[in-house]
Short mmCIF file of C-alpha atoms and ligand atoms in Angstrom, two decimals:
data_model
loop_
_atom_site.label_atom_id
_atom_site.label_comp_id
_atom_site.label_asym_id
_atom_site.label_seq_id
_atom_site.Cartn_x
_atom_site.Cartn_y
_atom_site.Cartn_z
CA MET R 26 88.07 87.08 134.06
CA LYS R 27 86.17 84.21 132.43
CA THR R 28 87.56 80.69 132.64
CA ILE R 29 89.14 79.09 129.59
CA GLN R 30 86.11 76.80 129.40
CA GLU R 31 83.76 79.78 129.28
CA TRP R 32 85.82 81.40 126.53
CA THR R 33 85.95 78.28 124.38
CA ASP R 34 82.21 77.61 124.86
CA GLU R 35 81.52 81.14 123.71
CA ASN R 36 83.91 81.14 120.77
CA SER R 37 85.20 78.00 119.07
CA LEU R 38 88.06 79.96 117.48
CA ILE R 39 89.64 80.29 120.90
CA LYS R 40 89.59 76.51 121.20
CA ASP R 41 91.38 76.28 117.85
CA LEU R 42 94.01 78.76 119.04
CA ILE R 43 94.61 76.71 122.18
CA ASP R 44 94.90 73.58 120.03
CA LEU R 45 97.56 75.43 117.96
CA LYS R 46 95.49 75.11 114.79
CA GLU R 47 95.93 77.62 112.01
CA VAL R 48 92.94 79.96 112.00
CA LEU R 49 91.55 82.83 109.97
CA TRP R 50 89.60 85.38 111.98
CA ILE R 51 87.49 88.12 110.44
CA ASN R 52 87.18 91.14 112.72
CA PRO R 53 83.53 91.75 113.69
CA LYS R 54 84.46 95.26 114.89
CA TYR R 55 85.83 96.35 111.50
CA GLU R 56 84.19 99.62 110.44
CA PRO R 57 83.97 101.73 107.29
CA PHE R 58 86.96 104.08 107.33
CA GLN R 59 85.12 107.32 108.09
CA ALA R 60 83.49 105.79 111.16
CA GLY R 61 86.53 103.80 112.27
CA ILE R 62 88.96 106.71 112.17
CA LYS R 63 86.94 108.79 114.63
CA ASN R 64 88.11 108.89 118.23
CA LEU R 65 91.57 107.46 117.54
CA PRO R 66 94.50 109.00 119.44
CA LEU R 67 96.55 109.71 116.28
CA ASN R 68 95.83 111.29 112.89
CA ASP R 69 97.34 111.99 109.48
CA GLY R 70 98.97 115.18 110.80
CA ASN R 71 101.03 113.05 113.18
CA VAL R 72 102.17 110.79 110.34
CA LYS R 73 103.07 113.77 108.15
CA ASP R 74 105.09 115.22 111.03
CA ALA R 75 107.03 111.94 111.34
CA GLU R 76 107.70 111.90 107.60
CA GLU R 77 109.06 115.45 107.74
CA ARG R 78 111.29 114.58 110.69
CA LEU R 79 112.80 111.66 108.73
CA ASN R 80 113.37 114.05 105.83
CA ARG R 81 115.22 116.46 108.13
CA PHE R 82 117.49 113.62 109.26
CA ALA R 83 118.12 112.33 105.72
CA PRO R 84 121.38 114.29 105.14
CA TYR R 85 122.76 112.89 108.42
CA ILE R 86 121.66 109.32 107.64
CA ALA R 87 123.17 109.51 104.15
CA LYS R 88 126.45 110.64 105.68
CA VAL R 89 126.80 108.07 108.47
CA PHE R 90 125.22 105.11 106.65
CA PRO R 91 126.69 105.35 103.13
CA GLU R 92 124.51 102.44 101.98
CA THR R 93 121.58 104.90 102.13
CA SER R 94 123.27 107.60 100.05
CA LYS R 95 121.74 106.37 96.78
CA GLN R 96 118.34 107.06 98.35
CA ASN R 97 119.58 110.36 99.79
CA GLY R 98 119.37 109.08 103.35
CA ILE R 99 115.78 107.85 103.12
CA ILE R 100 115.54 104.39 104.68
CA GLU R 101 113.17 102.60 102.31
CA SER R 102 112.75 99.17 100.75
CA PRO R 103 111.78 98.09 97.24
CA ILE R 104 108.65 96.24 96.13
CA ALA R 105 109.19 92.98 94.25
CA ASP R 106 106.85 91.31 91.81
CA ILE R 107 106.64 87.61 92.80
CA PRO R 108 104.82 85.76 89.99
CA HIS R 109 106.77 82.52 90.50
CA MET R 110 105.93 82.42 94.18
CA LYS R 111 102.28 83.00 93.31
CA GLN R 112 102.41 79.97 91.00
CA LYS R 113 104.07 77.89 93.72
CA LEU R 114 101.42 78.91 96.25
CA GLU R 115 98.68 77.88 93.82
CA GLN R 116 100.36 74.47 93.42
CA MET R 117 101.08 73.98 97.13
CA TYR R 118 97.57 74.80 98.27
CA GLY R 119 95.63 73.65 95.21
CA ALA R 120 93.91 76.99 94.84
CA SER R 121 93.52 79.50 92.06
CA LEU R 122 94.68 82.84 93.43
CA PRO R 123 93.58 85.74 91.26
CA GLY R 124 95.30 89.14 91.42
CA ASN R 125 98.74 90.64 91.40
CA PHE R 126 101.25 89.36 93.99
CA LEU R 127 103.80 91.80 95.39
CA LEU R 128 106.34 91.56 98.18
CA LYS R 129 107.32 94.58 100.28
CA CYS R 130 110.99 93.83 100.88
CA ASP R 131 111.69 95.22 104.36
CA ASN R 132 114.22 92.39 104.60
CA ALA R 133 116.30 94.70 102.43
CA LEU R 134 115.85 97.85 104.51
CA PRO R 135 119.25 99.47 105.03
CA ILE R 136 120.97 99.69 108.44
CA SER R 137 119.23 96.86 110.28
CA GLY R 138 117.51 94.66 107.67
CA SER R 139 114.03 94.51 109.17
CA ILE R 140 110.83 96.49 109.58
CA LYS R 141 112.31 97.76 112.88
CA ALA R 142 114.54 100.05 110.82
CA ARG R 143 111.37 102.13 110.43
CA GLY R 144 109.94 102.61 113.93
CA GLY R 145 113.03 101.88 115.99
CA ILE R 146 115.35 104.23 114.16
CA TYR R 147 112.65 106.90 113.94
CA GLU R 148 112.12 106.96 117.70
CA VAL R 149 115.85 107.29 118.44
CA LEU R 150 116.14 110.15 115.94
CA LYS R 151 113.14 111.91 117.43
CA HIS R 152 114.61 111.63 120.92
CA ALA R 153 117.95 112.97 119.71
CA GLU R 154 116.22 115.89 117.99
CA ASP R 155 114.16 116.70 121.08
CA LEU R 156 117.29 116.79 123.27
CA ALA R 157 119.34 118.87 120.84
CA ILE R 158 116.54 121.37 120.27
CA GLN R 159 115.93 121.73 124.02
CA GLN R 160 119.58 122.56 124.47
CA GLY R 161 119.51 125.08 121.65
CA LEU R 162 121.99 123.05 119.58
CA LEU R 163 119.66 122.51 116.63
CA THR R 164 116.67 124.04 114.83
CA HIS R 165 114.49 122.50 112.13
CA GLU R 166 116.39 124.65 109.62
CA THR R 167 119.86 123.29 110.52
CA ASP R 168 121.51 120.85 108.12
CA TYR R 169 121.32 117.75 110.32
CA ALA R 170 124.59 116.44 108.87
CA VAL R 171 126.17 118.46 111.73
CA LEU R 172 125.04 115.67 114.08
CA ASP R 173 127.97 113.67 112.75
CA SER R 174 130.51 115.53 114.87
CA GLU R 175 132.46 115.18 118.10
CA GLU R 176 130.42 118.02 119.61
CA PHE R 177 127.12 116.19 119.18
CA LYS R 178 128.51 112.78 120.08
CA ASN R 179 129.84 114.23 123.32
CA PHE R 180 126.50 115.83 124.00
CA PHE R 181 124.56 112.59 123.42
CA SER R 182 127.05 110.55 125.45
CA GLU R 183 125.60 112.19 128.56
CA TYR R 184 122.32 110.41 127.82
CA SER R 185 121.36 106.77 127.60
CA ILE R 186 118.70 104.77 125.78
CA ALA R 187 117.25 101.40 126.76
CA VAL R 188 114.91 98.93 125.09
CA GLY R 189 113.50 95.42 125.57
CA SER R 190 113.48 93.22 122.49
CA THR R 191 113.29 89.76 120.94
CA GLY R 192 116.19 90.85 118.73
CA ASN R 193 115.39 93.06 115.77
CA LEU R 194 114.20 96.11 117.67
CA GLY R 195 117.33 95.87 119.78
CA LEU R 196 119.43 95.81 116.60
CA SER R 197 117.79 98.93 115.20
CA ILE R 198 117.79 100.91 118.43
CA GLY R 199 121.28 99.74 119.33
CA ILE R 200 122.90 100.55 115.99
CA MET R 201 121.23 103.96 115.65
CA SER R 202 121.79 105.05 119.26
CA ALA R 203 125.45 104.00 119.24
CA LYS R 204 126.01 105.86 115.97
CA LEU R 205 124.68 109.11 117.47
CA GLY R 206 126.85 108.67 120.55
CA PHE R 207 124.27 107.59 123.14
CA LYS R 208 125.04 104.99 125.77
CA VAL R 209 122.63 102.17 124.95
CA THR R 210 121.40 99.04 126.73
CA VAL R 211 119.34 96.33 125.04
CA HIS R 212 117.38 93.90 127.21
CA MET R 213 117.08 90.71 125.18
CA SER R 214 114.51 87.94 125.63
CA ALA R 215 115.44 84.25 125.49
CA ASP R 216 114.36 84.11 121.82
CA ALA R 217 117.01 86.59 120.72
CA LYS R 218 119.57 84.99 118.46
CA LYS R 219 123.21 84.92 119.54
CA TRP R 220 124.42 86.62 116.36
CA LYS R 221 122.23 89.63 117.11
CA LYS R 222 123.72 89.99 120.60
CA ASP R 223 127.26 89.56 119.25
CA LEU R 224 126.70 92.16 116.57
CA LEU R 225 125.39 94.68 119.09
CA ARG R 226 128.24 94.09 121.52
CA SER R 227 130.70 94.67 118.67
CA LYS R 228 129.17 98.13 118.28
CA GLY R 229 129.61 98.99 121.95
CA VAL R 230 126.04 98.26 122.98
CA THR R 231 125.40 96.77 126.43
CA VAL R 232 123.32 93.60 126.04
CA ILE R 233 121.51 92.09 129.02
CA GLU R 234 120.10 88.61 128.51
CA TYR R 235 117.01 87.09 130.11
CA LYS R 236 115.92 83.48 130.37
CA GLU R 237 112.30 84.64 130.07
CA ASP R 238 110.31 85.92 127.14
CA TYR R 239 109.86 89.35 125.61
CA SER R 240 107.40 90.72 128.20
CA LYS R 241 109.95 90.12 130.96
CA ALA R 242 112.78 91.77 129.01
CA VAL R 243 110.58 94.83 128.47
CA GLU R 244 109.49 94.97 132.09
CA GLU R 245 113.05 94.77 133.42
CA GLY R 246 114.29 97.27 130.86
CA ARG R 247 111.57 99.72 131.82
CA LYS R 248 112.32 99.32 135.52
CA GLN R 249 116.08 99.83 135.12
CA ALA R 250 115.64 102.79 132.79
CA LEU R 251 113.37 104.54 135.30
CA SER R 252 116.00 104.26 137.99
CA LEU R 253 118.71 105.92 135.87
CA PRO R 254 118.95 109.67 135.31
CA ASN R 255 118.94 110.82 131.67
CA CYS R 256 117.81 107.40 130.49
CA TYR R 257 115.13 107.16 127.81
CA PHE R 258 113.18 103.92 127.48
CA VAL R 259 111.83 102.94 124.06
CA ASP R 260 108.55 101.36 125.05
CA ASP R 261 107.60 98.88 122.34
CA GLU R 262 104.31 98.12 124.10
CA ASN R 263 103.02 101.70 124.26
CA SER R 264 105.08 104.03 122.10
CA HIS R 265 103.24 106.40 119.77
CA ASP R 266 106.55 107.43 118.19
CA LEU R 267 107.45 103.90 117.14
CA PHE R 268 103.96 103.51 115.70
CA LEU R 269 104.27 106.74 113.70
CA GLY R 270 107.70 105.81 112.40
CA TYR R 271 106.18 102.63 110.98
CA ALA R 272 103.17 104.52 109.59
CA VAL R 273 105.40 106.67 107.31
CA ALA R 274 105.87 103.51 105.20
CA ALA R 275 102.38 104.07 103.80
CA ILE R 276 103.20 107.47 102.30
CA ARG R 277 106.25 105.97 100.60
CA LEU R 278 104.30 102.92 99.44
CA LYS R 279 101.67 105.07 97.76
CA LYS R 280 104.38 106.67 95.63
CA GLN R 281 105.96 103.30 94.82
CA LEU R 282 102.63 101.86 93.66
CA GLU R 283 102.03 104.93 91.48
CA ASP R 284 105.47 104.51 89.92
CA LEU R 285 104.59 100.89 89.15
CA LYS R 286 101.28 102.08 87.63
CA ILE R 287 99.30 100.02 90.11
CA THR R 288 95.85 101.40 90.76
CA VAL R 289 94.24 101.18 94.18
CA ASP R 290 90.61 102.25 94.29
CA GLU R 291 87.11 100.91 94.86
CA ASN R 292 87.42 98.56 91.89
CA HIS R 293 91.07 97.65 92.48
CA PRO R 294 91.33 96.54 96.10
CA LEU R 295 94.65 96.31 97.91
CA PHE R 296 95.11 93.48 100.42
CA VAL R 297 98.04 93.80 102.79
CA TYR R 298 99.33 90.99 105.01
CA LEU R 299 101.51 91.98 107.96
CA PRO R 300 103.46 89.73 110.37
CA CYS R 301 102.59 90.78 113.92
CA GLY R 302 104.49 90.53 117.19
CA VAL R 303 103.58 93.08 119.86
CA GLY R 304 101.72 95.03 117.16
CA GLY R 305 103.57 98.33 116.66
CA GLY R 306 105.08 97.53 113.27
CA PRO R 307 102.05 96.05 111.55
CA GLY R 308 99.70 98.37 113.44
CA GLY R 309 101.58 101.50 112.40
CA VAL R 310 101.83 100.41 108.76
CA ALA R 311 98.15 99.43 108.64
CA PHE R 312 97.12 102.72 110.26
CA GLY R 313 99.12 104.70 107.67
CA LEU R 314 97.65 102.65 104.83
CA LYS R 315 94.07 103.16 106.01
CA LEU R 316 94.62 106.93 106.18
CA ILE R 317 95.66 106.91 102.53
CA PHE R 318 93.61 104.17 100.85
CA GLN R 319 90.68 104.14 103.29
CA ASP R 320 88.08 101.50 102.33
CA SER R 321 90.10 100.33 99.31
CA VAL R 322 92.76 98.70 101.48
CA HIS R 323 92.13 95.58 103.55
CA CYS R 324 94.74 94.84 106.22
CA PHE R 325 95.36 91.47 107.83
CA PHE R 326 97.80 90.54 110.60
CA ALA R 327 99.66 87.21 110.70
CA GLU R 328 101.02 85.48 113.80
CA PRO R 329 102.64 82.12 114.66
CA THR R 330 100.27 79.47 116.04
CA HIS R 331 102.40 79.43 119.21
CA SER R 332 102.23 83.23 119.75
CA PRO R 333 98.86 84.55 118.58
CA CYS R 334 98.82 87.34 121.16
CA MET R 335 97.22 90.14 119.15
CA LEU R 336 94.57 87.77 117.83
CA LEU R 337 93.73 86.66 121.35
CA GLY R 338 93.65 90.26 122.58
CA LEU R 339 91.27 91.26 119.80
CA VAL R 340 89.00 88.20 119.96
CA THR R 341 88.54 88.47 123.72
CA GLY R 342 88.53 92.29 123.67
CA LEU R 343 90.99 92.11 126.58
CA HIS R 344 94.01 93.41 124.62
CA ASP R 345 97.03 93.69 126.94
CA GLN R 346 95.06 92.26 129.85
CA VAL R 347 95.59 88.81 128.38
CA SER R 348 98.59 86.72 127.32
CA VAL R 349 98.85 83.54 125.28
CA GLN R 350 100.27 81.85 128.38
CA ASP R 351 96.96 82.56 130.18
CA PHE R 352 95.42 80.16 127.65
CA GLY R 353 98.16 77.55 128.01
CA ILE R 354 99.89 78.52 124.75
CA ASP R 355 103.68 78.42 125.13
CA ASN R 356 104.93 81.39 123.02
CA ILE R 357 107.75 79.25 121.64
CA THR R 358 108.35 79.78 117.94
CA SER R 359 111.22 79.94 115.46
CA ALA R 360 109.70 83.20 114.24
CA ASP R 361 111.71 85.12 116.82
CA GLY R 362 110.47 88.54 115.63
CA LEU R 363 106.93 87.45 116.45
CA ALA R 364 107.60 85.62 119.74
CA VAL R 365 105.44 87.87 121.87
CA GLY R 366 102.95 86.55 124.42
CA ARG R 367 101.15 89.75 125.36
CA PRO R 368 100.06 92.32 122.75
CA SER R 369 100.25 96.10 122.93
CA GLY R 370 96.97 97.44 124.33
CA PHE R 371 97.51 100.78 122.64
CA VAL R 372 97.91 99.15 119.22
CA GLY R 373 95.02 96.71 119.74
CA ARG R 374 92.59 99.46 120.64
CA THR R 375 93.81 101.80 117.89
CA ILE R 376 93.68 99.22 115.13
CA GLU R 377 90.46 97.50 116.25
CA PRO R 378 88.06 99.42 113.95
CA LEU R 379 90.50 99.43 110.99
CA LEU R 380 91.79 95.86 110.81
CA SER R 381 89.98 93.44 108.49
CA GLY R 382 91.19 90.29 110.19
CA SER R 383 94.04 88.16 111.36
CA TYR R 384 95.32 84.62 110.95
CA SER R 385 97.85 82.22 112.40
CA VAL R 386 100.55 80.11 110.73
CA SER R 387 102.50 77.10 112.01
CA ASP R 388 106.29 77.20 112.20
CA ASP R 389 106.57 74.30 109.74
CA GLU R 390 104.55 76.29 107.24
CA LEU R 391 106.86 79.30 107.70
CA PHE R 392 109.90 77.16 106.90
CA ARG R 393 108.25 75.59 103.85
CA LEU R 394 107.39 79.06 102.57
CA LEU R 395 110.94 80.20 103.32
CA SER R 396 112.61 77.62 101.08
CA THR R 397 109.90 78.01 98.43
CA MET R 398 110.45 81.78 98.31
CA ALA R 399 114.19 81.20 98.00
CA ASP R 400 113.78 78.68 95.18
CA SER R 401 111.11 80.53 93.23
CA GLU R 402 112.19 84.16 93.61
CA ASN R 403 115.73 83.96 95.00
CA ILE R 404 114.61 86.05 98.00
CA TYR R 405 115.88 84.94 101.42
CA LEU R 406 113.71 85.92 104.38
CA GLU R 407 113.79 85.14 108.09
CA PRO R 408 110.98 82.86 109.35
CA SER R 409 108.88 85.72 110.80
CA ALA R 410 108.81 87.45 107.44
CA LEU R 411 107.03 84.57 105.74
CA ALA R 412 103.91 84.84 107.89
CA GLY R 413 102.36 87.40 105.54
CA VAL R 414 102.91 85.22 102.49
CA LEU R 415 100.11 82.82 103.37
CA GLY R 416 97.54 85.65 103.51
CA PRO R 417 96.02 85.37 100.03
CA VAL R 418 95.68 81.59 100.42
CA LYS R 419 93.79 82.02 103.69
CA LEU R 420 91.58 84.80 102.39
CA ILE R 421 90.70 83.16 99.10
CA SER R 422 90.33 79.54 100.14
CA GLU R 423 88.92 79.59 103.69
CA ALA R 424 85.17 79.89 104.27
CA GLU R 425 85.53 82.97 106.51
CA GLY R 426 87.67 84.68 103.88
CA LYS R 427 85.15 83.96 101.10
CA GLU R 428 82.46 85.42 103.28
CA TYR R 429 84.55 88.57 103.83
CA ILE R 430 85.02 88.95 100.08
CA GLN R 431 81.28 88.58 99.48
CA ASN R 432 80.19 90.84 102.30
CA HIS R 433 82.43 93.61 101.04
CA HIS R 434 81.25 93.18 97.42
CA LEU R 435 84.72 92.22 96.26
CA THR R 436 83.95 89.01 94.35
CA ASP R 437 84.08 90.58 90.87
CA LYS R 438 87.05 92.73 91.81
CA MET R 439 89.43 89.99 92.93
CA LYS R 440 90.90 89.67 89.44
CA ASN R 441 91.95 93.35 89.73
CA ALA R 442 93.27 92.98 93.26
CA THR R 443 96.80 93.54 94.49
CA HIS R 444 98.03 91.30 97.30
CA LEU R 445 100.98 92.86 99.12
CA MET R 446 102.84 90.63 101.53
CA TRP R 447 105.04 92.50 103.97
CA ALA R 448 108.40 90.66 104.16
CA THR R 449 109.57 92.05 107.49
CA GLY R 450 113.17 90.89 107.78
CA GLY R 451 116.04 88.73 106.65
CA SER R 452 119.09 90.40 105.16
CA MET R 453 121.03 90.52 108.43
CA VAL R 454 120.74 86.77 109.07
CA PRO R 455 124.20 85.13 108.88
CA LYS R 456 124.70 82.85 105.89
CA GLU R 457 125.01 79.62 107.92
CA THR R 458 121.83 80.35 109.85
CA MET R 459 119.97 81.07 106.64
CA GLU R 460 121.25 77.81 105.13
CA GLU R 461 119.90 75.95 108.14
CA TYR R 462 116.50 77.61 107.73
CA TYR R 463 116.49 76.77 104.05
CA ARG R 464 117.38 73.10 104.60
CA LYS R 465 114.70 72.81 107.23
CA GLY R 466 112.13 74.16 104.79
CA LYS R 467 113.30 71.80 102.06
CA ASN R 468 113.07 68.79 104.36
CA LEU R 469 109.57 69.75 105.44
CA SER R 470 108.52 70.13 101.80
CA LEU R 471 109.45 66.56 100.87
C1 LIG H 24 109.29 92.90 115.16
C2 LIG H 24 109.03 92.16 113.93
C3 LIG H 24 107.74 92.01 113.42
C4 LIG H 24 106.50 92.53 114.09
O1 LIG H 24 106.52 93.83 114.61
P1 LIG H 24 105.83 94.13 116.01
O2 LIG H 24 105.96 95.58 116.16
O3 LIG H 24 106.56 93.36 117.08
O4 LIG H 24 104.42 93.66 115.90
C5 LIG H 24 107.61 91.29 112.26
N1 LIG H 24 108.66 90.74 111.63
C6 LIG H 24 109.91 90.87 112.08
C7 LIG H 24 111.03 90.25 111.32
C8 LIG H 24 110.14 91.58 113.25
O5 LIG H 24 111.39 91.71 113.70
#
């Protein structure tokens, strides 16, 4: 591997990352959709299959999580119009930001209150289905509400599930697995908040805590799971199922935008800004969106300045062969959902031709945006979830962003654009913790 000096000589952006500066990076490997989609390991058939599986489980979900019954057991979040936040952003950053500003409120997803309620829950359901079908207990034609029974719970109690997490994935996997009857162990990194561990323990989940970061929790979890019979490890760094569970969001989003009479086409571009940790969540959503909107959608990832792992993996082309710590970056951030030092190689390579770019945001900025979002729209998000909110500012006011807009012949179309910021979590945060976040943001805004 090259030395840090060689990397920074070759690419000044890497120097900025090391110096913890906020950056905007435009992906030089971005390709037109038809070219970029070739040779990828997954396709739209896989996403459709995941959507159908979630539909099969809907009667069960509606039964065991009554908060989803209004949506007939479909775990989905609303889209909010955020005109006041748009105004605030224009004031804060002294920029005119044309286009329509929308927030995808995954903070309000039922069951676990974050984007992990997509991929995490999907993978547990798929595993449960696989086991039950293998044993001849279920067919695709069965009403899956039967899973809510002593017979099935006893069956699943012979099996265990394990996962490594910074918190939110553990919550989703833990809650869903315990509900089905599985024995479940969550390996939590040092970043994981105490309330998340307490909540899981209250549901009968075994929580193992590590003093190290996410990569260590995953590694230990994987090792222990391998040594146990009947134990299934949810592999956040490599899982195609997690990725596909996230990708289903795109099919649902298309319908939501149609219902809101929002056009997405060549003359009405859609920009989507996705907070990124290891990459599965934002990668899966972006992949699904590209399959549907192709060249009309432009996806950007957002990471904390202290944990820009996916950005570093993409810029160097080394993907999971590199960590932020290799470059002397500490991976310490209040955005616990994004506190990942080493990206998923599978996601990096899959998303490489489809991703428009990526940027980094400081923790202070996340807190300022948090209190501003609360004041202007009365929407309370966790710090990670604010990373996407800075996207339009970066794209429209930074030189690299302006160049992207010009190169893709978007200048005249920006007034017709929709900017969708993916708010990835928040509703599970205890009130006192949220008040602390809010006060911190207010103080930083003075
Ligand atoms: C996990 C998480 C993300 C990012 O998802 P990855 O799959 O880790 O990239 C973003 N926001 C929140 C709140 C999360 O919990």
